[in-house]
Amino acid sequence: MDLSIRRIRPAQYEALAGITAEAYLRDGLLDLGADDPYLEKLRAVGQRAAETEVLVAVDGDGRLLGGVTYVASGGPWADVAAADEAEFRMLAVSPEARGRGAGEALVRACVDRASAAGGCSGIVLSTQPAMRGAHRIYERLGFVRTPERDWNPLPALRLLTYRLAL
C-alpha cells in the first residue's frame, strides 16, 4: 500500500477524531459506549495537536487512514513514560485501512522519532487486553511486555504496558 506518515493538518482534525472514536467504539473498547467520558479525549485531536505531536497515515490519494499521538520525553500527554522515555497513544486506523500496514507505519514513525531524540532510552505504550491485533504489531517490532507497569486508570479498566528499549 502506498502511504506516507506526516503531522496532522488542522483540516484533518475532525476526520481523525471520527476515525479514532469509531475505532474504539466499533472494537468495544469503551465500557460505556457512546456515553464513555474517554470518548471526549479521543475526539480532542486539535488539543492534542496543540500540546504534542499527532501523526497521520495518508494514502497516495491523500485519504486519511489513521493516526497516533506521539509524546516526546516529558510531554503533557504521557501516561506511563519515565522522564527519559517517549510514549504513544490513541493509535487508530479506519476499518477500511486495517490490515494494510497503516498501523505499523504509524508505530514505526513514533519509534523513529524516539530514536532520533537525544537521551531517550525507550518508548512505551498502554493498551487494553482486547487489542490483540495491535499487540502483534508491537511484538513484531520488538516491544516487550512490562507487567510491572500495568495500571488501572479506572477501577474496572486494566491497561497493559509495552516498552521498546532504544
PDB file of C-alpha atoms in Angstrom:
ATOM      1  CA  MET A   1       0.000   0.000   0.000  1.00  0.00           C
ATOM      2  CA  ASP A   2       1.267   3.429  -0.933  1.00  0.00           C
ATOM      3  CA  LEU A   3       1.141   5.524   2.219  1.00  0.00           C
ATOM      4  CA  SER A   4       3.021   8.249   3.991  1.00  0.00           C
ATOM      5  CA  ILE A   5       3.235   9.429   7.576  1.00  0.00           C
ATOM      6  CA  ARG A   6       3.265  13.103   8.480  1.00  0.00           C
ATOM      7  CA  ARG A   7       1.999  15.590  11.045  1.00  0.00           C
ATOM      8  CA  ILE A   8      -1.722  16.165  11.006  1.00  0.00           C
ATOM      9  CA  ARG A   9      -3.111  19.287   9.345  1.00  0.00           C
ATOM     10  CA  PRO A  10      -5.887  21.291  11.016  1.00  0.00           C
ATOM     11  CA  ALA A  11      -8.294  20.429   8.211  1.00  0.00           C
ATOM     12  CA  GLN A  12      -7.942  16.761   9.235  1.00  0.00           C
ATOM     13  CA  TYR A  13      -8.714  17.143  12.951  1.00  0.00           C
ATOM     14  CA  GLU A  14     -12.390  16.320  12.603  1.00  0.00           C
ATOM     15  CA  ALA A  15     -11.776  13.338  10.309  1.00  0.00           C
ATOM     16  CA  LEU A  16      -9.186  11.818  12.657  1.00  0.00           C
ATOM     17  CA  ALA A  17     -11.491  12.425  15.619  1.00  0.00           C
ATOM     18  CA  GLY A  18     -14.134  10.403  13.785  1.00  0.00           C
ATOM     19  CA  ILE A  19     -11.756   7.582  12.852  1.00  0.00           C
ATOM     20  CA  THR A  20     -10.459   7.333  16.409  1.00  0.00           C
ATOM     21  CA  ALA A  21     -13.888   7.402  18.034  1.00  0.00           C
ATOM     22  CA  GLU A  22     -15.238   4.864  15.532  1.00  0.00           C
ATOM     23  CA  ALA A  23     -12.296   2.511  16.070  1.00  0.00           C
ATOM     24  CA  TYR A  24     -12.714   2.486  19.852  1.00  0.00           C
ATOM     25  CA  LEU A  25     -16.499   2.180  19.674  1.00  0.00           C
ATOM     26  CA  ARG A  26     -16.550  -0.488  16.952  1.00  0.00           C
ATOM     27  CA  ASP A  27     -13.982  -2.596  18.796  1.00  0.00           C
ATOM     28  CA  GLY A  28     -15.936  -2.353  22.061  1.00  0.00           C
ATOM     29  CA  LEU A  29     -13.074  -0.635  23.886  1.00  0.00           C
ATOM     30  CA  LEU A  30     -15.206   1.902  25.746  1.00  0.00           C
ATOM     31  CA  ASP A  31     -17.147   0.389  28.644  1.00  0.00           C
ATOM     32  CA  LEU A  32     -19.904   3.000  28.426  1.00  0.00           C
ATOM     33  CA  GLY A  33     -20.041   3.044  24.630  1.00  0.00           C
ATOM     34  CA  ALA A  34     -21.026   6.407  23.162  1.00  0.00           C
ATOM     35  CA  ASP A  35     -21.528   7.766  26.702  1.00  0.00           C
ATOM     36  CA  ASP A  36     -17.966   6.977  27.803  1.00  0.00           C
ATOM     37  CA  PRO A  37     -16.166  10.130  29.016  1.00  0.00           C
ATOM     38  CA  TYR A  38     -12.904   8.958  27.393  1.00  0.00           C
ATOM     39  CA  LEU A  39     -14.543   9.495  24.013  1.00  0.00           C
ATOM     40  CA  GLU A  40     -14.147  13.238  24.541  1.00  0.00           C
ATOM     41  CA  LYS A  41     -10.356  12.816  24.870  1.00  0.00           C
ATOM     42  CA  LEU A  42     -10.238  10.593  21.789  1.00  0.00           C
ATOM     43  CA  ARG A  43     -12.027  13.280  19.795  1.00  0.00           C
ATOM     44  CA  ALA A  44      -9.830  16.135  21.127  1.00  0.00           C
ATOM     45  CA  VAL A  45      -7.437  15.966  18.178  1.00  0.00           C
ATOM     46  CA  GLY A  46      -6.943  19.733  17.981  1.00  0.00           C
ATOM     47  CA  GLN A  47      -5.986  19.903  21.643  1.00  0.00           C
ATOM     48  CA  ARG A  48      -3.551  17.005  21.285  1.00  0.00           C
ATOM     49  CA  ALA A  49      -2.008  18.571  18.178  1.00  0.00           C
ATOM     50  CA  ALA A  50      -1.506  21.847  20.061  1.00  0.00           C
ATOM     51  CA  GLU A  51       0.153  20.137  23.038  1.00  0.00           C
ATOM     52  CA  THR A  52       2.111  17.286  21.453  1.00  0.00           C
ATOM     53  CA  GLU A  53       2.592  15.661  18.040  1.00  0.00           C
ATOM     54  CA  VAL A  54      -0.250  13.954  16.191  1.00  0.00           C
ATOM     55  CA  LEU A  55       0.838  11.882  13.210  1.00  0.00           C
ATOM     56  CA  VAL A  56      -1.384  10.616  10.423  1.00  0.00           C
ATOM     57  CA  ALA A  57      -1.139   7.956   7.758  1.00  0.00           C
ATOM     58  CA  VAL A  58      -2.422   9.023   4.345  1.00  0.00           C
ATOM     59  CA  ASP A  59      -2.614   7.003   1.157  1.00  0.00           C
ATOM     60  CA  GLY A  60      -1.319   8.024  -2.260  1.00  0.00           C
ATOM     61  CA  ASP A  61      -4.553   9.915  -2.955  1.00  0.00           C
ATOM     62  CA  GLY A  62      -4.269  11.860   0.305  1.00  0.00           C
ATOM     63  CA  ARG A  63      -7.037   9.911   2.078  1.00  0.00           C
ATOM     64  CA  LEU A  64      -6.654   9.790   5.844  1.00  0.00           C
ATOM     65  CA  LEU A  65      -6.140   6.196   7.023  1.00  0.00           C
ATOM     66  CA  GLY A  66      -5.446   6.676  10.725  1.00  0.00           C
ATOM     67  CA  GLY A  67      -3.404   8.473  13.313  1.00  0.00           C
ATOM     68  CA  VAL A  68      -1.473   8.321  16.558  1.00  0.00           C
ATOM     69  CA  THR A  69      -0.468  10.725  19.315  1.00  0.00           C
ATOM     70  CA  TYR A  70       3.314  10.792  19.855  1.00  0.00           C
ATOM     71  CA  VAL A  71       4.514  12.159  23.182  1.00  0.00           C
ATOM     72  CA  ALA A  72       8.179  13.106  23.433  1.00  0.00           C
ATOM     73  CA  SER A  73      10.005  12.628  26.742  1.00  0.00           C
ATOM     74  CA  GLY A  74       8.233  14.567  29.451  1.00  0.00           C
ATOM     75  CA  GLY A  75       5.270  15.525  27.270  1.00  0.00           C
ATOM     76  CA  PRO A  76       1.920  16.507  28.791  1.00  0.00           C
ATOM     77  CA  TRP A  77       0.010  13.574  27.253  1.00  0.00           C
ATOM     78  CA  ALA A  78       2.265  10.895  28.767  1.00  0.00           C
ATOM     79  CA  ASP A  79       0.586   8.312  30.982  1.00  0.00           C
ATOM     80  CA  VAL A  80       3.347   5.846  31.862  1.00  0.00           C
ATOM     81  CA  ALA A  81       6.566   7.206  30.359  1.00  0.00           C
ATOM     82  CA  ALA A  82       9.503   7.973  32.619  1.00  0.00           C
ATOM     83  CA  ALA A  83      11.361  11.264  32.131  1.00  0.00           C
ATOM     84  CA  ASP A  84      13.754   9.658  29.622  1.00  0.00           C
ATOM     85  CA  GLU A  85      11.093   7.802  27.615  1.00  0.00           C
ATOM     86  CA  ALA A  86       8.736   8.691  24.789  1.00  0.00           C
ATOM     87  CA  GLU A  87       5.201   7.342  24.590  1.00  0.00           C
ATOM     88  CA  PHE A  88       2.486   6.942  22.020  1.00  0.00           C
ATOM     89  CA  ARG A  89      -1.255   6.800  22.500  1.00  0.00           C
ATOM     90  CA  MET A  90      -4.576   6.611  20.737  1.00  0.00           C
ATOM     91  CA  LEU A  91      -3.394   4.625  17.743  1.00  0.00           C
ATOM     92  CA  ALA A  92      -6.381   4.214  15.432  1.00  0.00           C
ATOM     93  CA  VAL A  93      -6.833   3.077  11.841  1.00  0.00           C
ATOM     94  CA  SER A  94     -10.034   3.315   9.817  1.00  0.00           C
ATOM     95  CA  PRO A  95     -11.822  -0.008   9.304  1.00  0.00           C
ATOM     96  CA  GLU A  96     -11.196   0.144   5.536  1.00  0.00           C
ATOM     97  CA  ALA A  97      -7.440   0.559   6.023  1.00  0.00           C
ATOM     98  CA  ARG A  98      -6.889  -2.175   8.612  1.00  0.00           C
ATOM     99  CA  GLY A  99      -4.502  -4.933   7.648  1.00  0.00           C
ATOM    100  CA  ARG A 100      -2.803  -2.749   5.036  1.00  0.00           C
ATOM    101  CA  GLY A 101       0.183  -1.538   7.090  1.00  0.00           C
ATOM    102  CA  ALA A 102      -1.032   1.864   8.273  1.00  0.00           C
ATOM    103  CA  GLY A 103      -0.978   0.963  11.977  1.00  0.00           C
ATOM    104  CA  GLU A 104       2.513  -0.485  11.785  1.00  0.00           C
ATOM    105  CA  ALA A 105       3.758   2.513   9.791  1.00  0.00           C
ATOM    106  CA  LEU A 106       2.395   4.873  12.460  1.00  0.00           C
ATOM    107  CA  VAL A 107       4.115   2.887  15.231  1.00  0.00           C
ATOM    108  CA  ARG A 108       7.383   2.845  13.262  1.00  0.00           C
ATOM    109  CA  ALA A 109       7.178   6.628  12.861  1.00  0.00           C
ATOM    110  CA  CYS A 110       6.868   7.003  16.634  1.00  0.00           C
ATOM    111  CA  VAL A 111       9.846   4.698  17.172  1.00  0.00           C
ATOM    112  CA  ASP A 112      11.870   6.694  14.630  1.00  0.00           C
ATOM    113  CA  ARG A 113      11.073   9.952  16.436  1.00  0.00           C
ATOM    114  CA  ALA A 114      12.027   8.500  19.805  1.00  0.00           C
ATOM    115  CA  SER A 115      15.245   7.041  18.365  1.00  0.00           C
ATOM    116  CA  ALA A 116      16.214  10.407  16.913  1.00  0.00           C
ATOM    117  CA  ALA A 117      15.593  12.202  20.222  1.00  0.00           C
ATOM    118  CA  GLY A 118      18.711  12.643  22.264  1.00  0.00           C
ATOM    119  CA  GLY A 119      18.642  10.998  25.673  1.00  0.00           C
ATOM    120  CA  CYS A 120      15.553   8.879  25.026  1.00  0.00           C
ATOM    121  CA  SER A 121      16.095   5.402  26.480  1.00  0.00           C
ATOM    122  CA  GLY A 122      12.899   3.846  25.155  1.00  0.00           C
ATOM    123  CA  ILE A 123       9.335   4.215  24.001  1.00  0.00           C
ATOM    124  CA  VAL A 124       6.326   2.941  25.934  1.00  0.00           C
ATOM    125  CA  LEU A 125       2.602   2.472  25.478  1.00  0.00           C
ATOM    126  CA  SER A 126      -0.518   1.325  27.281  1.00  0.00           C
ATOM    127  CA  THR A 127      -3.023  -0.994  25.653  1.00  0.00           C
ATOM    128  CA  GLN A 128      -6.181  -2.855  26.507  1.00  0.00           C
ATOM    129  CA  PRO A 129      -6.056  -6.657  26.697  1.00  0.00           C
ATOM    130  CA  ALA A 130      -8.592  -6.884  23.838  1.00  0.00           C
ATOM    131  CA  MET A 131      -6.322  -5.025  21.386  1.00  0.00           C
ATOM    132  CA  ARG A 132      -4.682  -8.240  20.185  1.00  0.00           C
ATOM    133  CA  GLY A 133      -4.029  -7.038  16.640  1.00  0.00           C
ATOM    134  CA  ALA A 134      -2.092  -4.065  17.975  1.00  0.00           C
ATOM    135  CA  HIS A 135      -0.173  -6.337  20.370  1.00  0.00           C
ATOM    136  CA  ARG A 136       1.032  -8.376  17.390  1.00  0.00           C
ATOM    137  CA  ILE A 137       2.379  -5.206  15.743  1.00  0.00           C
ATOM    138  CA  TYR A 138       4.169  -4.143  18.926  1.00  0.00           C
ATOM    139  CA  GLU A 139       5.737  -7.556  19.462  1.00  0.00           C
ATOM    140  CA  ARG A 140       6.777  -7.846  15.809  1.00  0.00           C
ATOM    141  CA  LEU A 141       8.598  -4.506  16.176  1.00  0.00           C
ATOM    142  CA  GLY A 142      10.442  -5.660  19.312  1.00  0.00           C
ATOM    143  CA  PHE A 143       8.303  -4.173  22.090  1.00  0.00           C
ATOM    144  CA  VAL A 144       8.195  -6.330  25.220  1.00  0.00           C
ATOM    145  CA  ARG A 145       5.502  -6.561  27.882  1.00  0.00           C
ATOM    146  CA  THR A 146       6.261  -4.703  31.097  1.00  0.00           C
ATOM    147  CA  PRO A 147       3.646  -6.097  33.502  1.00  0.00           C
ATOM    148  CA  GLU A 148       5.207  -4.293  36.456  1.00  0.00           C
ATOM    149  CA  ARG A 149       3.999  -1.046  34.831  1.00  0.00           C
ATOM    150  CA  ASP A 150       0.433  -2.179  34.091  1.00  0.00           C
ATOM    151  CA  TRP A 151      -2.089   0.206  35.599  1.00  0.00           C
ATOM    152  CA  ASN A 152      -5.746   0.978  36.178  1.00  0.00           C
ATOM    153  CA  PRO A 153      -6.933   4.414  35.009  1.00  0.00           C
ATOM    154  CA  LEU A 154     -10.374   3.350  36.265  1.00  0.00           C
ATOM    155  CA  PRO A 155     -11.177   0.640  38.813  1.00  0.00           C
ATOM    156  CA  ALA A 156     -12.594  -1.738  36.201  1.00  0.00           C
ATOM    157  CA  LEU A 157     -10.055  -0.978  33.446  1.00  0.00           C
ATOM    158  CA  ARG A 158      -6.648  -2.682  33.480  1.00  0.00           C
ATOM    159  CA  LEU A 159      -4.151  -1.426  30.899  1.00  0.00           C
ATOM    160  CA  LEU A 160      -1.178  -3.498  29.802  1.00  0.00           C
ATOM    161  CA  THR A 161       2.117  -1.826  29.029  1.00  0.00           C
ATOM    162  CA  TYR A 162       4.838  -2.453  26.475  1.00  0.00           C
ATOM    163  CA  ARG A 163       8.301  -0.931  26.067  1.00  0.00           C
ATOM    164  CA  LEU A 164      10.901  -0.853  23.331  1.00  0.00           C
ATOM    165  CA  ALA A 165      14.438  -0.105  24.513  1.00  0.00           C
ATOM    166  CA  LEU A 166      16.328   2.272  22.225  1.00  0.00           C
TER     167      LEU A 166
END
